[in-house]
Short mmCIF file of C-alpha atoms (C1' of nucleotides) in Angstrom, two decimals:
data_model
loop_
_atom_site.label_atom_id
_atom_site.label_comp_id
_atom_site.label_asym_id
_atom_site.label_seq_id
_atom_site.Cartn_x
_atom_site.Cartn_y
_atom_site.Cartn_z
CA MET A 255 -0.04 0.07 -0.07
CA GLN A 256 1.59 3.26 -1.16
CA THR A 257 1.45 6.36 0.79
CA ILE A 258 -0.43 9.36 -0.83
CA GLU A 259 2.89 11.14 -1.11
CA GLU A 260 4.18 8.26 -2.81
CA LEU A 261 1.38 8.16 -5.24
CA LEU A 262 1.66 12.07 -6.18
CA ARG A 263 5.38 11.50 -6.70
CA GLU A 264 4.97 8.84 -8.97
CA LYS A 265 2.68 11.09 -11.00
CA LYS A 266 5.25 13.55 -11.29
CA ILE A 267 3.33 16.50 -9.69
CA LYS A 268 4.64 18.48 -6.84
CA VAL A 269 3.66 16.96 -3.50
CA THR A 270 1.74 19.65 -1.30
CA PRO A 271 -0.18 19.46 1.74
CA GLN A 272 -3.27 20.72 -0.01
CA ARG A 273 -3.09 17.95 -2.72
CA MET A 274 -2.49 15.33 -0.36
CA ALA A 275 -5.45 16.50 1.90
CA VAL A 276 -7.75 16.60 -1.05
CA TYR A 277 -6.76 13.18 -2.27
CA ALA A 278 -6.88 11.89 1.57
CA VAL A 279 -10.59 13.10 1.63
CA LEU A 280 -11.47 11.29 -1.64
CA GLN A 281 -9.87 8.06 -0.25
CA ARG A 282 -11.57 7.84 3.02
CA THR A 283 -15.19 8.95 2.00
CA LYS A 284 -17.44 6.96 -0.03
CA ASP A 285 -19.81 10.06 -0.67
CA HIS A 286 -18.65 11.26 -3.98
CA PRO A 287 -18.32 14.73 -3.12
CA ASN A 288 -17.93 17.75 -5.19
CA VAL A 289 -15.64 20.59 -4.75
CA GLU A 290 -17.79 22.42 -2.38
CA MET A 291 -17.92 19.32 -0.17
CA ILE A 292 -14.36 18.68 -0.33
CA TYR A 293 -13.74 22.35 0.79
CA ARG A 294 -15.84 22.31 3.72
CA GLU A 295 -14.54 19.15 4.82
CA LEU A 296 -10.88 20.43 4.80
CA LYS A 297 -11.60 23.81 6.04
CA PRO A 298 -11.51 23.17 9.93
CA ASN A 299 -7.93 21.61 9.60
CA TYR A 300 -6.68 23.82 6.72
CA PRO A 301 -8.32 27.13 7.56
CA ALA A 302 -6.56 28.84 4.92
CA ILE A 303 -7.32 26.65 2.04
CA SER A 304 -9.35 28.23 -0.93
CA LEU A 305 -11.82 26.74 -3.12
CA ALA A 306 -9.60 27.84 -6.18
CA THR A 307 -7.11 25.56 -4.83
CA VAL A 308 -9.54 22.69 -4.44
CA TYR A 309 -10.93 23.30 -7.94
CA LYS A 310 -7.35 23.11 -9.38
CA THR A 311 -6.43 20.24 -7.33
CA VAL A 312 -9.34 17.95 -8.54
CA ASP A 313 -8.40 18.94 -12.17
CA ILE A 314 -4.89 17.69 -11.76
CA LEU A 315 -5.56 14.60 -9.79
CA LYS A 316 -8.11 13.76 -12.68
CA LYS A 317 -5.67 14.66 -15.35
CA VAL A 318 -2.92 12.24 -13.87
CA GLY A 319 -5.63 9.62 -13.42
CA LEU A 320 -5.46 9.33 -9.61
CA ILE A 321 -9.36 10.26 -9.26
CA GLN A 322 -12.48 10.11 -11.62
CA GLU A 323 -14.90 12.68 -12.31
CA LEU A 324 -18.70 11.88 -12.19
CA SER A 325 -21.43 13.93 -13.88
CA PHE A 326 -25.10 13.43 -12.98
CA GLY A 327 -26.35 16.46 -14.56
CA GLU A 328 -27.32 18.19 -11.20
CA GLY A 329 -24.76 21.14 -11.95
CA GLY A 330 -21.44 20.34 -10.37
CA LEU A 331 -19.10 17.49 -10.59
CA ARG A 332 -18.51 14.57 -8.12
CA TYR A 333 -15.16 13.02 -7.34
CA ASP A 334 -14.25 9.53 -6.70
CA SER A 335 -10.87 8.07 -6.01
CA VAL A 336 -11.76 4.54 -7.15
CA THR A 337 -10.91 4.62 -10.72
CA LEU A 338 -11.57 1.09 -11.61
CA PRO A 339 -14.87 0.80 -13.58
CA HIS A 340 -17.95 0.74 -11.57
CA ALA A 341 -21.43 1.84 -11.90
CA HIS A 342 -23.21 4.54 -9.86
CA ILE A 343 -26.62 5.24 -8.67
CA PHE A 344 -27.71 8.94 -7.90
CA CYS A 345 -30.47 9.97 -5.91
CA ARG A 346 -32.45 12.84 -7.72
CA ASN A 347 -33.85 14.22 -4.49
CA CYS A 348 -31.00 14.49 -2.10
CA GLY A 349 -28.08 13.93 -4.41
CA LYS A 350 -26.60 10.84 -2.73
CA VAL A 351 -24.40 8.68 -4.72
CA VAL A 352 -23.89 5.22 -3.94
CA ASP A 353 -21.41 2.65 -5.82
CA ILE A 354 -22.94 -0.25 -7.41
CA GLU A 355 -21.07 -3.59 -6.76
CA SER A 356 -23.38 -6.02 -8.43
CA ILE A 357 -22.37 -5.21 -11.76
CA SER A 358 -18.76 -6.22 -11.72
CA PRO A 359 -15.48 -4.30 -13.02
CA GLU A 360 -15.37 -7.53 -15.67
CA ARG A 361 -18.94 -7.01 -17.13
CA LEU A 362 -18.34 -3.30 -17.49
CA ARG A 363 -14.95 -3.73 -18.92
CA GLU A 364 -16.84 -5.96 -21.38
CA LEU A 365 -19.20 -3.16 -22.36
CA LEU A 366 -16.04 -0.76 -22.58
CA LEU A 367 -14.30 -2.99 -24.89
CA MET A 368 -17.24 -3.97 -27.23
CA GLU A 369 -15.51 -3.71 -30.72
CA SER A 370 -19.01 -2.85 -32.22
CA VAL A 371 -19.42 0.30 -30.63
CA ALA A 372 -15.94 1.56 -31.87
CA GLU A 373 -16.58 0.14 -35.25
CA GLU A 374 -19.92 1.83 -35.36
CA THR A 375 -19.10 5.19 -34.31
CA GLY A 376 -15.48 5.32 -35.59
CA PHE A 377 -14.44 6.60 -31.96
CA HIS A 378 -11.32 5.71 -30.17
CA ILE A 379 -12.82 4.98 -26.91
CA SER A 380 -11.01 5.63 -23.55
CA SER A 381 -13.53 5.34 -20.75
CA MET A 382 -17.15 4.78 -19.88
CA GLN A 383 -19.75 5.75 -17.20
CA LEU A 384 -22.69 3.88 -16.13
CA TYR A 385 -25.19 5.79 -14.24
CA PHE A 386 -28.59 4.97 -12.45
CA TYR A 387 -30.99 7.48 -11.31
CA GLY A 388 -33.75 7.44 -8.73
CA LEU A 389 -34.60 7.55 -5.22
CA CYS A 390 -32.81 6.47 -2.31
CA LEU A 391 -34.65 4.64 0.61
CA TYR A 392 -34.92 7.45 2.66
CA CYS A 393 -36.29 9.89 0.07
CA ASN A 394 -38.46 7.35 -1.41
CA ASN A 395 -40.28 6.91 1.96
CA LYS A 396 -40.49 10.41 2.54
CA GLN A 397 -42.31 10.90 -0.75
CA SER A 398 -44.73 8.25 -0.10
CA GLU A 399 -45.67 9.70 3.32
CA SER A 400 -46.90 12.91 1.75
CA MET B 271 -47.49 9.62 -36.04
CA GLN B 272 -48.73 12.45 -34.02
CA THR B 273 -47.98 16.06 -34.76
CA ILE B 274 -45.81 18.12 -32.18
CA GLU B 275 -48.97 19.97 -31.24
CA GLU B 276 -50.81 16.88 -30.31
CA LEU B 277 -47.87 15.65 -28.27
CA LEU B 278 -47.82 18.68 -26.18
CA ARG B 279 -51.62 18.78 -25.78
CA GLU B 280 -51.52 15.21 -24.66
CA LYS B 281 -48.94 16.21 -21.89
CA LYS B 282 -51.28 19.03 -20.86
CA ILE B 283 -48.91 21.90 -21.33
CA LYS B 284 -49.70 25.00 -23.11
CA VAL B 285 -48.88 24.83 -26.90
CA THR B 286 -46.91 27.87 -27.98
CA PRO B 287 -44.83 28.34 -31.18
CA GLN B 288 -41.49 28.42 -29.01
CA ARG B 289 -42.33 25.09 -27.55
CA MET B 290 -43.04 23.49 -30.91
CA ALA B 291 -40.12 25.07 -32.42
CA VAL B 292 -37.74 23.74 -29.65
CA TYR B 293 -39.04 20.39 -29.77
CA ALA B 294 -39.17 20.33 -33.49
CA VAL B 295 -35.24 21.10 -33.57
CA LEU B 296 -34.58 18.14 -31.23
CA GLN B 297 -36.70 15.95 -33.38
CA ARG B 298 -35.15 16.81 -36.70
CA THR B 299 -31.30 16.81 -35.31
CA LYS B 300 -29.14 13.93 -34.31
CA ASP B 301 -26.60 16.34 -32.79
CA HIS B 302 -27.80 16.33 -29.16
CA PRO B 303 -27.65 20.04 -28.88
CA ASN B 304 -27.19 22.19 -25.78
CA VAL B 305 -29.42 24.91 -25.00
CA GLU B 306 -27.21 27.71 -26.81
CA MET B 307 -27.36 25.53 -30.02
CA ILE B 308 -30.96 25.01 -29.88
CA TYR B 309 -31.01 29.02 -29.38
CA ARG B 310 -28.66 29.68 -32.34
CA GLU B 311 -30.86 27.18 -34.57
CA LEU B 312 -34.04 29.16 -33.92
CA LYS B 313 -32.92 32.64 -33.86
CA PRO B 314 -33.04 33.05 -37.74
CA ASN B 315 -36.89 31.89 -37.96
CA TYR B 316 -37.64 33.29 -34.30
CA PRO B 317 -35.94 36.49 -33.86
CA ALA B 318 -37.70 37.43 -30.67
CA ILE B 319 -36.92 34.28 -29.03
CA SER B 320 -34.83 34.53 -25.82
CA LEU B 321 -32.44 32.07 -24.23
CA ALA B 322 -34.39 32.21 -21.07
CA THR B 323 -37.54 30.64 -22.92
CA VAL B 324 -35.12 27.87 -24.35
CA TYR B 325 -34.19 27.13 -20.89
CA LYS B 326 -37.46 27.07 -19.56
CA THR B 327 -38.74 25.01 -22.62
CA VAL B 328 -36.03 22.17 -22.24
CA ASP B 329 -36.94 22.15 -18.77
CA ILE B 330 -40.68 21.56 -19.24
CA LEU B 331 -40.15 19.24 -22.06
CA LYS B 332 -37.90 17.06 -19.91
CA LYS B 333 -40.38 17.14 -17.00
CA VAL B 334 -43.25 15.79 -19.13
CA GLY B 335 -41.09 13.19 -20.70
CA LEU B 336 -40.84 14.45 -24.12
CA ILE B 337 -37.04 14.73 -24.36
CA GLN B 338 -34.11 13.54 -22.28
CA GLU B 339 -31.27 15.22 -20.60
CA LEU B 340 -27.61 13.98 -21.16
CA SER B 341 -24.96 14.87 -18.89
CA PHE B 342 -21.09 14.54 -20.12
CA GLY B 343 -19.53 16.69 -17.61
CA GLU B 344 -18.42 19.27 -20.16
CA GLY B 345 -20.52 22.07 -18.49
CA GLY B 346 -23.71 22.49 -20.28
CA LEU B 347 -26.52 19.79 -20.78
CA ARG B 348 -27.46 18.03 -23.95
CA TYR B 349 -30.88 17.39 -25.03
CA ASP B 350 -32.27 14.24 -26.93
CA SER B 351 -35.84 13.71 -28.23
CA VAL B 352 -35.28 9.87 -28.35
CA THR B 353 -36.16 8.82 -24.75
CA LEU B 354 -35.92 5.09 -25.45
CA PRO B 355 -32.87 3.59 -23.41
CA HIS B 356 -29.86 4.16 -25.79
CA ALA B 357 -26.09 4.80 -25.18
CA HIS B 358 -24.23 7.80 -26.29
CA ILE B 359 -20.55 8.55 -27.01
CA PHE B 360 -18.72 11.72 -26.42
CA CYS B 361 -15.80 13.13 -28.13
CA ARG B 362 -13.57 14.58 -25.47
CA ASN B 363 -12.02 17.06 -27.88
CA CYS B 364 -14.87 18.42 -30.05
CA GLY B 365 -17.76 17.53 -28.05
CA LYS B 366 -19.62 15.52 -30.61
CA VAL B 367 -22.14 13.17 -29.18
CA VAL B 368 -23.29 10.19 -31.32
CA ASP B 369 -25.95 7.58 -30.50
CA ILE B 370 -24.89 4.05 -30.07
CA GLU B 371 -26.98 1.49 -31.97
CA SER B 372 -25.24 -1.82 -31.30
CA ILE B 373 -26.15 -1.94 -27.74
CA SER B 374 -29.91 -2.64 -27.91
CA PRO B 375 -32.67 -1.17 -26.08
CA GLU B 376 -33.39 -4.57 -24.77
CA ARG B 377 -30.11 -4.94 -23.36
CA LEU B 378 -29.83 -1.78 -21.57
CA ARG B 379 -33.47 -2.37 -20.17
CA GLU B 380 -31.86 -5.57 -18.72
CA LEU B 381 -29.39 -3.56 -17.03
CA LEU B 382 -31.96 -0.96 -15.89
CA LEU B 383 -34.08 -3.67 -14.56
CA MET B 384 -31.36 -5.82 -12.74
CA GLU B 385 -32.97 -6.51 -9.61
CA SER B 386 -29.56 -6.72 -7.84
CA VAL B 387 -28.91 -3.05 -8.04
CA ALA B 388 -32.37 -2.06 -6.46
CA GLU B 389 -31.86 -4.61 -3.85
CA GLU B 390 -28.00 -3.68 -3.16
CA THR B 391 -28.50 0.04 -2.94
CA GLY B 392 -32.24 0.22 -1.65
CA PHE B 393 -33.04 2.81 -4.36
CA HIS B 394 -36.08 2.95 -6.53
CA ILE B 395 -34.49 3.28 -10.02
CA SER B 396 -36.09 5.43 -12.67
CA SER B 397 -33.75 5.70 -15.45
CA MET B 398 -30.24 5.15 -16.49
CA GLN B 399 -27.45 6.46 -18.83
CA LEU B 400 -24.71 4.63 -20.54
CA TYR B 401 -22.00 7.03 -21.82
CA PHE B 402 -18.85 6.19 -23.48
CA TYR B 403 -16.06 9.00 -23.88
CA GLY B 404 -13.20 9.12 -26.46
CA LEU B 405 -12.06 10.78 -29.54
CA CYS B 406 -14.21 10.72 -32.76
CA LEU B 407 -12.47 9.58 -35.92
CA TYR B 408 -11.86 13.29 -36.97
CA CYS B 409 -10.21 14.38 -33.85
CA ASN B 410 -8.48 11.24 -33.35
CA ASN B 411 -6.59 11.85 -36.87
CA LYS B 412 -5.72 15.32 -36.29
CA GLN B 413 -4.23 14.27 -32.64
CA SER B 414 -1.97 11.51 -34.32
CA GLU B 415 -0.67 13.76 -37.09
CA SER B 416 0.77 16.40 -34.63
"C1'" DA C 24 -61.49 36.02 -18.05
"C1'" DT C 25 -57.90 33.52 -16.44
"C1'" DT C 26 -53.80 31.34 -16.13
"C1'" DT C 27 -49.59 30.79 -18.07
"C1'" DC C 28 -45.86 31.96 -21.08
"C1'" DT C 29 -42.49 35.06 -23.22
"C1'" DG C 30 -38.51 38.28 -23.34
"C1'" DC C 31 -35.93 41.30 -21.09
"C1'" DA C 32 -32.81 42.51 -17.80
"C1'" DA C 33 -30.89 41.81 -13.38
"C1'" DA C 34 -29.12 38.54 -10.23
"C1'" DT C 35 -27.05 34.48 -9.00
"C1'" DG C 36 -23.84 31.00 -8.32
"C1'" DC C 37 -20.28 27.95 -9.86
"C1'" DT C 38 -15.84 28.14 -11.95
"C1'" DT C 39 -11.76 30.12 -13.69
"C1'" DT C 40 -8.09 33.68 -14.09
"C1'" DG C 41 -4.39 36.95 -12.93
"C1'" DC C 42 -1.33 37.90 -9.93
"C1'" DA C 43 1.61 38.58 -5.89
"C1'" DT C 44 3.47 35.71 -2.24
"C1'" DT C 45 4.80 31.22 -0.68
"C1'" DG C 46 6.68 26.61 -0.82
"C1'" DC C 47 8.56 22.58 -3.02
"C1'" DA C 48 12.54 20.51 -5.20
"C1'" DT D 174 17.57 29.56 -6.66
"C1'" DG D 175 14.08 28.68 -10.12
"C1'" DC D 176 9.62 26.94 -10.91
"C1'" DA D 177 5.14 25.46 -9.86
"C1'" DA D 178 1.28 26.06 -6.44
"C1'" DT D 179 -1.51 28.59 -3.18
"C1'" DG D 180 -4.87 32.13 -1.86
"C1'" DC D 181 -7.09 36.17 -2.73
"C1'" DA D 182 -10.04 38.99 -5.38
"C1'" DA D 183 -12.05 39.85 -9.59
"C1'" DA D 184 -13.64 38.15 -13.84
"C1'" DG D 185 -16.21 35.10 -16.63
"C1'" DC D 186 -20.29 32.38 -18.05
"C1'" DA D 187 -24.14 29.75 -17.86
"C1'" DT D 188 -28.44 29.49 -15.91
"C1'" DT D 189 -32.32 31.41 -13.18
"C1'" DT D 190 -35.53 34.61 -11.39
"C1'" DG D 191 -38.81 38.53 -11.25
"C1'" DC D 192 -41.77 40.93 -13.52
"C1'" DA D 193 -44.62 43.40 -17.15
"C1'" DG D 194 -46.85 42.60 -21.23
"C1'" DA D 195 -48.48 39.07 -24.63
"C1'" DA D 196 -50.67 34.99 -25.79
"C1'" DA D 197 -53.20 30.60 -25.07
"C1'" DT D 198 -57.21 28.19 -23.14
#
DNA sequence: ATTTCTGCAAATGCTTTGCATTGCA
DNA sequence: TGCAATGCAAAGCATTTGCAGAAAT
């Protein structure tokens, strides 16, 4: 198990406390936070950190492939330190995002590597996302009450 | 084949020239345009139309289920009048969006109805999106040249 | 006649940018 | 020491909102 410092160094980007902190947040949470959430999480321990830095940091972590970006269309992007292919489900009411484990990485990789898709479209495919949308248990119960 | 007017009336929303025009653009194109593109497309024939109206219109068309919204994370959303489940591929360079036909609606519906996903997450699932990302033929050639 | 929609302009809010300062290598 | 990253404030954009007039039912 590599340390965060080693991971950043391996990607040849400068190691700063802010970058380690942002990545650490993403590693320890399963919440798929957006920039604002990461910022709020860090603020107590890094009172001087700025939103701009968090924006720049997720951008560079994404570019070097340490994290992936999710886009559910709510306005704002979500970040995930798990870069293996896996599906996500998004609650249309509260915005909660949950990983889906019952669709295996292998099954997703099959979809990703489908030659017919590349042939049909002429695209050179580099990644994919499978998103489900609905209501989480809590929001669903709340709605049926009213 | 129903006219656009009939479709809107059926959804119990007021039939206005602007709404018919926006929906007509989405029906006739396969470009998956964003709001700006729809606006530019309409401007010549509807010089008085405003961006705000296009925003409000796609919003209501989406809510009544006549169109679907796609979110590739580029900033801005894309719209599609084909609401049957189908996968899309997005060019990271030029933003082109192409429908994928080789993954059938049936196969996607299978994924959508997977009970394990609902069970695992406790969500009430209402829809899904399968997105591929890569480079289109043109952008891919351009990149290898340089 | 009533309700809803449109178009304008202003406001909002997220994200990016420029730049002086700080900090890593 | 040199180059890159940070933090701040300002700028930039896309989207939303409020509202008066217009249009649909």
